[in-house]
Structure formats: structure tokens, C-alpha cells
Coordinates of C-alpha atoms and ligand atoms in Angstrom, one line a residue:
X1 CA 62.3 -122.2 -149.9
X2 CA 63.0 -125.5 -148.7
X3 CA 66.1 -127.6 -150.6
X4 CA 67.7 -131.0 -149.6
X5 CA 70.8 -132.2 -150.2
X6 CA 71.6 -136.2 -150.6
X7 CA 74.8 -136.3 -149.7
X8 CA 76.1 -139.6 -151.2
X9 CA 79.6 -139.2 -150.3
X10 CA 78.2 -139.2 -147.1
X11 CA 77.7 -143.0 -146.6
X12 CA 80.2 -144.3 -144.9
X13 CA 80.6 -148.1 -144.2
X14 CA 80.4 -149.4 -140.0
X15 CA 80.9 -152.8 -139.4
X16 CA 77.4 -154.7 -140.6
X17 CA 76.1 -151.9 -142.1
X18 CA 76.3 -148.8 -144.8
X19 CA 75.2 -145.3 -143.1
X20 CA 74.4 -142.7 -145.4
X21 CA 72.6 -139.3 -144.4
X22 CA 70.5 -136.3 -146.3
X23 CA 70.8 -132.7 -145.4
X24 CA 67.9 -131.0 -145.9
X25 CA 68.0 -127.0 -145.4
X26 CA 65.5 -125.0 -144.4
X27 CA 66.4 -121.1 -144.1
X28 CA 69.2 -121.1 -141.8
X29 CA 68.5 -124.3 -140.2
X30 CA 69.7 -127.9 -141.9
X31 CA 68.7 -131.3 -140.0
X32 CA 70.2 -134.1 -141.2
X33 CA 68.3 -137.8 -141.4
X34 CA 70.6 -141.0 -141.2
X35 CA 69.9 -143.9 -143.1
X36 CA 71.1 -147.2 -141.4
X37 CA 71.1 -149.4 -144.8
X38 CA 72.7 -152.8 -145.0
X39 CA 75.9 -153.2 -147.0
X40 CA 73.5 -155.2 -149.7
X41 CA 71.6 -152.1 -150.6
X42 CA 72.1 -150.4 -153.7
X43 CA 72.5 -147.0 -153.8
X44 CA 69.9 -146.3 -155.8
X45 CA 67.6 -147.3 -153.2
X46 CA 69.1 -145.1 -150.6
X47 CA 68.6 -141.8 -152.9
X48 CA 64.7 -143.0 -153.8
X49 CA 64.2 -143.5 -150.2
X50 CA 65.8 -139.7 -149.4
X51 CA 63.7 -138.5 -152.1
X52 CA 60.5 -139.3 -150.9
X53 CA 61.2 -138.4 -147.1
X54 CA 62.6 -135.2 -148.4
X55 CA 59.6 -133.6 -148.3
X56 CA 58.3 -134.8 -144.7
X57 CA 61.3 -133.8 -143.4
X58 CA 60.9 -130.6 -145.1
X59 CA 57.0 -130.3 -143.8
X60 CA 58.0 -131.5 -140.4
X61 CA 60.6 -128.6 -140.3
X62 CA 58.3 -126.0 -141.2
X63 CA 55.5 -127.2 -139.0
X64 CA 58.5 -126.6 -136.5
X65 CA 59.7 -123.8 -137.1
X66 CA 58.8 -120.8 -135.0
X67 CA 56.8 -118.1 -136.5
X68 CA 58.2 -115.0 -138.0
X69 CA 58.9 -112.8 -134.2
X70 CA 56.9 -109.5 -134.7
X71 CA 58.8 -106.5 -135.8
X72 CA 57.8 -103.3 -133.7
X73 CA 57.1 -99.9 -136.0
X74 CA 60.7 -99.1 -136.0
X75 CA 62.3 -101.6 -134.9
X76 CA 64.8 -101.6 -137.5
X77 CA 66.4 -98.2 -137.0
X78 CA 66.8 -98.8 -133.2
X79 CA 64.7 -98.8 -129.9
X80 CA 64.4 -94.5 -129.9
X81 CA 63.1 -94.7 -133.3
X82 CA 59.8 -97.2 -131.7
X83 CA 59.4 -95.0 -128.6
X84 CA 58.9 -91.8 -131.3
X85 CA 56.7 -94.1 -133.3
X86 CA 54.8 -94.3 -130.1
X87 CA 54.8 -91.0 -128.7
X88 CA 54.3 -89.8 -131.9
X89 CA 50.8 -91.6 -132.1
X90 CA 49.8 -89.8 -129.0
X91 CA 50.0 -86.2 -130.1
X92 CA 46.8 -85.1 -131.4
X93 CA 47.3 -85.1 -135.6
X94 CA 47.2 -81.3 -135.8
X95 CA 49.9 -81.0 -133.2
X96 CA 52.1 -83.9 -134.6
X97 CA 51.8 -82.1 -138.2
X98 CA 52.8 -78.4 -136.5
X99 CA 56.2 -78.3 -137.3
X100 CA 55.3 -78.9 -141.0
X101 CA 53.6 -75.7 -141.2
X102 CA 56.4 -73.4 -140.6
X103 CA 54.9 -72.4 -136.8
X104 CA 51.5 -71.7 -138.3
X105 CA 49.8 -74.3 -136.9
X106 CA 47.1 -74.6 -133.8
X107 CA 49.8 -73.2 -131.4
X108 CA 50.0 -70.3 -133.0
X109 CA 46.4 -69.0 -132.3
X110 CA 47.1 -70.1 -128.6
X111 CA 46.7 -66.6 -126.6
X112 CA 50.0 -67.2 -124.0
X113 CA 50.0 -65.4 -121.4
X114 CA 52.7 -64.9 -119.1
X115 CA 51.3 -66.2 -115.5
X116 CA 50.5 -69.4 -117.2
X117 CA 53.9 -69.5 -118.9
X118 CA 55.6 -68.8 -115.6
X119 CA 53.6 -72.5 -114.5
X120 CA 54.7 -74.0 -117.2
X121 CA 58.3 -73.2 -116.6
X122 CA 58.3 -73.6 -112.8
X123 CA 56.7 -77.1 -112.7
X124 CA 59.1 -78.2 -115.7
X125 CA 61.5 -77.2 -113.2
X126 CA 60.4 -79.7 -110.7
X127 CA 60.3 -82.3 -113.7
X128 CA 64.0 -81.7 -115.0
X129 CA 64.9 -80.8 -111.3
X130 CA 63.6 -84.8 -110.1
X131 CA 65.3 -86.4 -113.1
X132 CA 68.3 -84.8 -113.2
X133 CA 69.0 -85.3 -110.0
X134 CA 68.0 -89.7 -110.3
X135 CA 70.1 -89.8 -113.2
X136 CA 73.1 -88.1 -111.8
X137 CA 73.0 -89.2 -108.2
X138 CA 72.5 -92.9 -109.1
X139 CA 74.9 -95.4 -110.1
X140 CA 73.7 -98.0 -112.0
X141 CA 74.9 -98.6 -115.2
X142 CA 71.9 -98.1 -117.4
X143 CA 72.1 -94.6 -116.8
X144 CA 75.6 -93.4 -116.9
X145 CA 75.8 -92.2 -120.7
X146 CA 72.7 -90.7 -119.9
X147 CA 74.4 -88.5 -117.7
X148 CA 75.9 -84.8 -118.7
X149 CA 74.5 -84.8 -122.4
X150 CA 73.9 -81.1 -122.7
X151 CA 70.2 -81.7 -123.0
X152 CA 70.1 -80.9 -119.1
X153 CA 67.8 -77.6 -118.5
X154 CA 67.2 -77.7 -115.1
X155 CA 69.6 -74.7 -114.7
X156 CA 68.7 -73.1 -117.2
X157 CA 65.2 -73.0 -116.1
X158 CA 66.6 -71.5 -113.1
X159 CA 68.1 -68.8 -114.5
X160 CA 64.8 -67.7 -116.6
X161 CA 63.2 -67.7 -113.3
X162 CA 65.5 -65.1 -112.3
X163 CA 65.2 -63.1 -115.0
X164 CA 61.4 -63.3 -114.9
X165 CA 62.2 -62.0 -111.2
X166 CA 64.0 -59.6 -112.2
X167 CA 61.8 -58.3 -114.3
X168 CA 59.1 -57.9 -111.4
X169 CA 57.1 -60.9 -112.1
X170 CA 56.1 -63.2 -108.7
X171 CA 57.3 -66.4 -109.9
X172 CA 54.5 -69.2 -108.3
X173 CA 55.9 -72.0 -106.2
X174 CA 55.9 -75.4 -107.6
X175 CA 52.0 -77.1 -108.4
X176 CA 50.2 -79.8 -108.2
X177 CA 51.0 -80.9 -112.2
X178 CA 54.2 -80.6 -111.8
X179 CA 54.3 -82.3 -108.3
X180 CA 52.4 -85.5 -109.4
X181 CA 55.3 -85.9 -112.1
X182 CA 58.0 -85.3 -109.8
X183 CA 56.6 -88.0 -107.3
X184 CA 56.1 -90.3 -109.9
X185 CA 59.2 -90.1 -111.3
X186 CA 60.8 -90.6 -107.8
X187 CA 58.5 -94.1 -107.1
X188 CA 59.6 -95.1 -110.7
X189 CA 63.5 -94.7 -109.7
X190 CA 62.7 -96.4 -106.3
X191 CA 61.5 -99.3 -107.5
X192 CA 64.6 -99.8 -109.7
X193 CA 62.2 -100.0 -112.6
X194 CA 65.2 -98.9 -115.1
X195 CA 62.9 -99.2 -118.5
X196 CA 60.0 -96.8 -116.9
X197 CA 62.4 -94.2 -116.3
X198 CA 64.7 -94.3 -119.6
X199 CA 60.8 -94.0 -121.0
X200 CA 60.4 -90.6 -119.4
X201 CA 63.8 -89.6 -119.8
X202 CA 63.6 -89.7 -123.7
X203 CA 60.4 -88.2 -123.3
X204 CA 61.1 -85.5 -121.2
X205 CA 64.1 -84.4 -123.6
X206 CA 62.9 -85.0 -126.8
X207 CA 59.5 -83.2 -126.2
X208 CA 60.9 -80.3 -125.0
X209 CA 63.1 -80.2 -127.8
X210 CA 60.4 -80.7 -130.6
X211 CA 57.6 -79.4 -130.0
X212 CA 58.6 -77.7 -126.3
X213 CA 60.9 -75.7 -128.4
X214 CA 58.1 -74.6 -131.3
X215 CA 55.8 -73.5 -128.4
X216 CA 59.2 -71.4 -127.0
X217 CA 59.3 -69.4 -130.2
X218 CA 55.6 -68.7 -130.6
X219 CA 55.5 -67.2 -126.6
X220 CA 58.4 -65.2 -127.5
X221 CA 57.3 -63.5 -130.4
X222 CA 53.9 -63.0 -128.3
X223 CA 54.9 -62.2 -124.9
X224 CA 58.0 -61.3 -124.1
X225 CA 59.2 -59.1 -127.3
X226 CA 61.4 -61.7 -129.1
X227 CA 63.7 -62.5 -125.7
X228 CA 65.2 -65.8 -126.3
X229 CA 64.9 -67.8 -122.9
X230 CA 67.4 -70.0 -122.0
X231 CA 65.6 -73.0 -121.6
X232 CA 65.5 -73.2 -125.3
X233 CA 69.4 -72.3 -125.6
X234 CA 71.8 -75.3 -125.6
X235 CA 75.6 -75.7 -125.0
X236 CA 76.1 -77.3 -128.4
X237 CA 74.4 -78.3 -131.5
X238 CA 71.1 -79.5 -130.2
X239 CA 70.7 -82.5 -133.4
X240 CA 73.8 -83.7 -132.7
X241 CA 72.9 -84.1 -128.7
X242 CA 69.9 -85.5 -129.6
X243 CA 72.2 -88.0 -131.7
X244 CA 74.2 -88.8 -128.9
X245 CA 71.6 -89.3 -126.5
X246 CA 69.7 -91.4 -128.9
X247 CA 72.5 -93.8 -129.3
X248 CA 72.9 -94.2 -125.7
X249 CA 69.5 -94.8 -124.7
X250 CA 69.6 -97.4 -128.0
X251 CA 72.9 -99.1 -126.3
X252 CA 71.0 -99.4 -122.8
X253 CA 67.9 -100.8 -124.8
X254 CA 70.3 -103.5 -126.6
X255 CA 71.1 -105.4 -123.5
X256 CA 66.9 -105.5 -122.4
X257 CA 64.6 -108.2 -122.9
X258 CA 61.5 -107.8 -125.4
X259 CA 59.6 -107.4 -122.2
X260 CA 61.5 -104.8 -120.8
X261 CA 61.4 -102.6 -124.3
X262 CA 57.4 -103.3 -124.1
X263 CA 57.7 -102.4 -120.9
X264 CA 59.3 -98.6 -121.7
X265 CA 57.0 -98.2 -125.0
X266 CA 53.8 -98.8 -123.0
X267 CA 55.5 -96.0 -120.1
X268 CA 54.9 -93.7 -122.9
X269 CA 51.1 -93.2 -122.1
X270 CA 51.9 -92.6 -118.4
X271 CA 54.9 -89.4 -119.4
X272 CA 52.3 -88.2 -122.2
X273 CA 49.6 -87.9 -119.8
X274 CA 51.9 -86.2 -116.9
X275 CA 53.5 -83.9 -118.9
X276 CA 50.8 -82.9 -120.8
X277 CA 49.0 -81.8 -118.0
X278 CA 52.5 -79.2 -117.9
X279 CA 51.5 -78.3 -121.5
X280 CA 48.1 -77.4 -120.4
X281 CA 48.9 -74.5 -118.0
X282 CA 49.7 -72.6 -121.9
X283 CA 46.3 -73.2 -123.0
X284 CA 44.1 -70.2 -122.8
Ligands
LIG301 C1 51.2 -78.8 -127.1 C2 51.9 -79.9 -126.9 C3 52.7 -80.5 -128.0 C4 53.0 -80.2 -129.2 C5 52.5 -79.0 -130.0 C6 53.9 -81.1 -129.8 C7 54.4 -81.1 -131.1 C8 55.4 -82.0 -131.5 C9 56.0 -81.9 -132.9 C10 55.6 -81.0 -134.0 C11 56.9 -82.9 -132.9 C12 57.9 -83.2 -134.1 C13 57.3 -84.2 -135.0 C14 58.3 -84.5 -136.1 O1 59.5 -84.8 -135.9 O2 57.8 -84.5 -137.3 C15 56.9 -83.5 -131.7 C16 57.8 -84.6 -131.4 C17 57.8 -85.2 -130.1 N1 57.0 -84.9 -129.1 FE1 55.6 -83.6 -128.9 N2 54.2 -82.0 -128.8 C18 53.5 -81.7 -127.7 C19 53.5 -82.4 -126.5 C20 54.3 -83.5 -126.2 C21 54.2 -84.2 -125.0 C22 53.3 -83.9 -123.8 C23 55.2 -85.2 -125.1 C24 55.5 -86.3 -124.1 C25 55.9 -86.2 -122.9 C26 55.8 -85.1 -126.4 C27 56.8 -85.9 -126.8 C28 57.4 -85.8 -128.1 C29 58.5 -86.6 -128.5 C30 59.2 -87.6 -127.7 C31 58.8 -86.2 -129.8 C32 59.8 -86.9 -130.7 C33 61.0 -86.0 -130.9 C34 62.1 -86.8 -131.7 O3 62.3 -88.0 -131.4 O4 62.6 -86.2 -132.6 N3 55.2 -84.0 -127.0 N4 56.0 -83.0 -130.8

């Protein structure tokens, strides 16, 4: 709501003349109008004047003023907060809702079987293998507190394809899923395009730990007799990594433009799509 102020004490006295000025406040903005009035006028005239331009002033300031900027679903609770909103609107609904039905939901009456899990885990290999490595390996700034947070699992996907080994299994060399993510990933961090690849980062991390992590305890009560892999095992208290990391990628996303954070959310599609295509090797 608009108010103006006539600030009388505000008329101070120049040479041939009497200048007084109004305030008039408008949100956070005031402008002020000066009234040039000869010594001769009364003051009464200077306040009736202010009166009646009070409220062009006033209409001329909102006319002005920009429109409310958009706020993003999320916006408020910081930029990892919009990408979930977004990510989130991908999943299919009875997917999104899983972890509300105590593991009982769709995944649950997926039929795993292990050469299919053994794809999923090798070509998630290649997809924390390629990310890892641009994150560690680079140096620009964006990236450094994004670097050793304990959500890493490329080794430890390593060392559940040894055990799988072990166990007499023929692990399959890396495919074509898993390939097209890697390369994309790699063109991404070529191209210096920083937002893109914070985009896949958080969803590469986050997934796994959500629902990645849901699907990991439904295959091991299935296949492989309860045996906890260590892709699902972190070094740590996986909420408060996922804190960490959160704030991090929320610092980075502080310093970009509007543009740039449209930018990562509309990425989302692009990771959804690629690693889904991962997801699919569990479906029967
Ligand atoms: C079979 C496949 C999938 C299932 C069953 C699944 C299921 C879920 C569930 C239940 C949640 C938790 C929702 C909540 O917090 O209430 C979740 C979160 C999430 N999912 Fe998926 N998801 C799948 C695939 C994907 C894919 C392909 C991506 C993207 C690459 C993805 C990215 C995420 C992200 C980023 C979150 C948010 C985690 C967070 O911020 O806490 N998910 N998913």
C-alpha cells in the first residue's frame, strides 16, 4: 500500500524562491517530488498541491514498478530443493510414492535377475567412474566442495564387481547405456558448461541414494540372500552427506544467474532420460 509523506519541514528557502518536497513510499522504494514555490505562497497551497499529485505520483510508481519476479517451486528453501521439485515430477507417480509404502510398491514385484543387475552395476560404473574423475581432476572452483563428500561409489562399485567375480559370475564389459552417459557427461565438462554438470551430479547422487538404494534392498532380499553390497554402504551417515553436499551445490548455485539455474533445472530431463535407460537393464 502506497503512503506519502509531505514533508513540510522540508521547505527550505534559496534565494527567489521556497523549495519544498513530498516523499511518497511505495514498498521499498520512496521518490521524492520538489516543489519550486515562490516565497509569496502560502503553505497551505504547497500541501493541497502535494495532496492532489500524491496519487499520480503514487500511480506513476506502480505503473513503474517491475512485476513481482517469479518464484520457482522451491525456491525458498534453496536451489537443491527446485532441482528435487523437478526431478521429482519426472518419476512416474507410483515410483515417486514407493518409498511411502514401506518397499511394497511396483519395484517390489520387479523379477531381478542377476545378469541384468550385473549391467546395472557395471554401466553405473562407467557413470560414477566419468564423473568422479571431472570433478576430481578439474579445477574450477564450482566444483571443489563437490569433491570427496563420501557420496563417491565408484570404488565401491568396483569392489562388488569383485565379489560378483568371485563368486563365478562373468561380469559384462561396459554398454551402450552406460556409454552414451559417460560420453555425454564428458562433452558437458568439455564445453565448460558448469550448470549442466552440477545438474547430473546432484542427480547421479541423490538418485542412487533414494530410490537407487530402495531398488538395492529389494534385489538383495531376491537375489543374492540378503548380502549387503557396497555400493549401498557409505563411510558416514548418508542424510548428513546428503546435507553437506546439498549446501554445497546450493553455495555454487548462489553465485549463478537465473539463466544459469534454468539452465541446470531444464538438464534434469537430459540425466532422467540417461540414467533411466541404466534403471531399465532391472526391468524384467
Ligand atoms: C526405478 C527407478 C526409480 C525409482 C523407483 C525411484 C524412486 C524414488 C523415490 C521413492 C524417491 C524419494 C522420494 C521422496 O523423497 O519422497 C526418489 C527421489 C529421487 N530420485 Fe528417483 N527413482 C527412480 C529413478 C530415478 C532416476 C532415473 C533419477 C535421475 C537421474 C532419479 C532421481 C531422483 C532424485 C534426484 C531424487 C531426490 C532425492 C532427494 O533429493 O532426496 N530417480 N526416487
Amino acid at each position: 500500500m502506497a503512503t506519502a509523506r509531505i514533508n513540510a519541514s522540508s521547505c527550505f528557502p534559496t534565494s527567489r524562491r521556497l523549495d519544498c518536497e513530498i516523499h511518497v513510499s511505495l514498498r521499498a522504494k520512496t521518490v521524492t517530488v520538489r516543489y519550486p514555490l515562490t516565497k509569496a505562497a502560502p503553505r497551505r497551497h504547497l500541501v493541497r498541491r502535494a495532496n492532489k499529485d500524491r496519487n499520480l505520483v503514487v500511480n506513476a510508481m506502480e505503473a513503474a514498478e517491475e512485476k513481482p519476479t517469479k518464484r520457482y517451486p522451491g525456491e525458498p528453501k534453496g536451489f537443491v530443493e527446485e532441482m528435487k521439485f523437478v526431478v521429482m515430477k519426472m518419476h512416474p507417480r507410483e515410483h515417486a510414492n514407493e518409498g511411502k509404502k514401506e518397499f511394497n510398491g511396483p519395484v517390489s514385484t520387479w523379477n531381478f535377475t542377476i545378469e541384468g543387475y550385473l549391467k546395472f552395476l557395471v554401466d553405473s560404473k562407467l557413470v560414477f567412474d566419468t564423473l568422479e574423475e571431472i570433478i576430481h581432476e578439474s579445477t574450477v572452483p564450482a566444483y571443489v566442495g563437490l569433491k570427496n563428500t563420501g557420496l563417491e561409489r565408484a570404488e565401491n562399485l568396483r569392489r562388488d564387481l569383485e565379489w560378483f567375480k568371485e563368486q563365478g559370475h562373468k561380469i559384462p564389459e561396459p554398454m551402450v547405456r552406460g556409454k552414451a552417459y559417460s560420453q555425454y557427461l564428458k562433452n558437458i565438462a568439455d564445453q565448460k558448461d558448469h550448470p549442466a554438470l552440477i545438474c547430473h551430479f546432484y542427480n547421479i547422487n541423490f538418485a542412487h541414494s533414494a530410490g537407487g538404494r530402495m531398488i538395492g534392498t529389494k534385489v538383495s532380499q531376491k537375489i543374492l540372500n540378503n548380502k549387503e553390497l557396497e555400493f549401498y554402504n557409505y563411510n558416514g551417515q548418508l542424510p548428513g552427506l546428503l546435507q553437506n553436499v546439498g549446501q554445497e551445490v546450493n553455495k555454487v548455485a548462489e553465485l549463478w544467474t537465473r539463466e544459469e539455474k534454468n539452465h541446470c533445472l531444464e538438464e534434469t530431463e537430459t540425466s532422467f532420460k540417461l540414467y533411466w535407460e541404466i534403471f531399465r537393464y532391472l526391468l524384467p
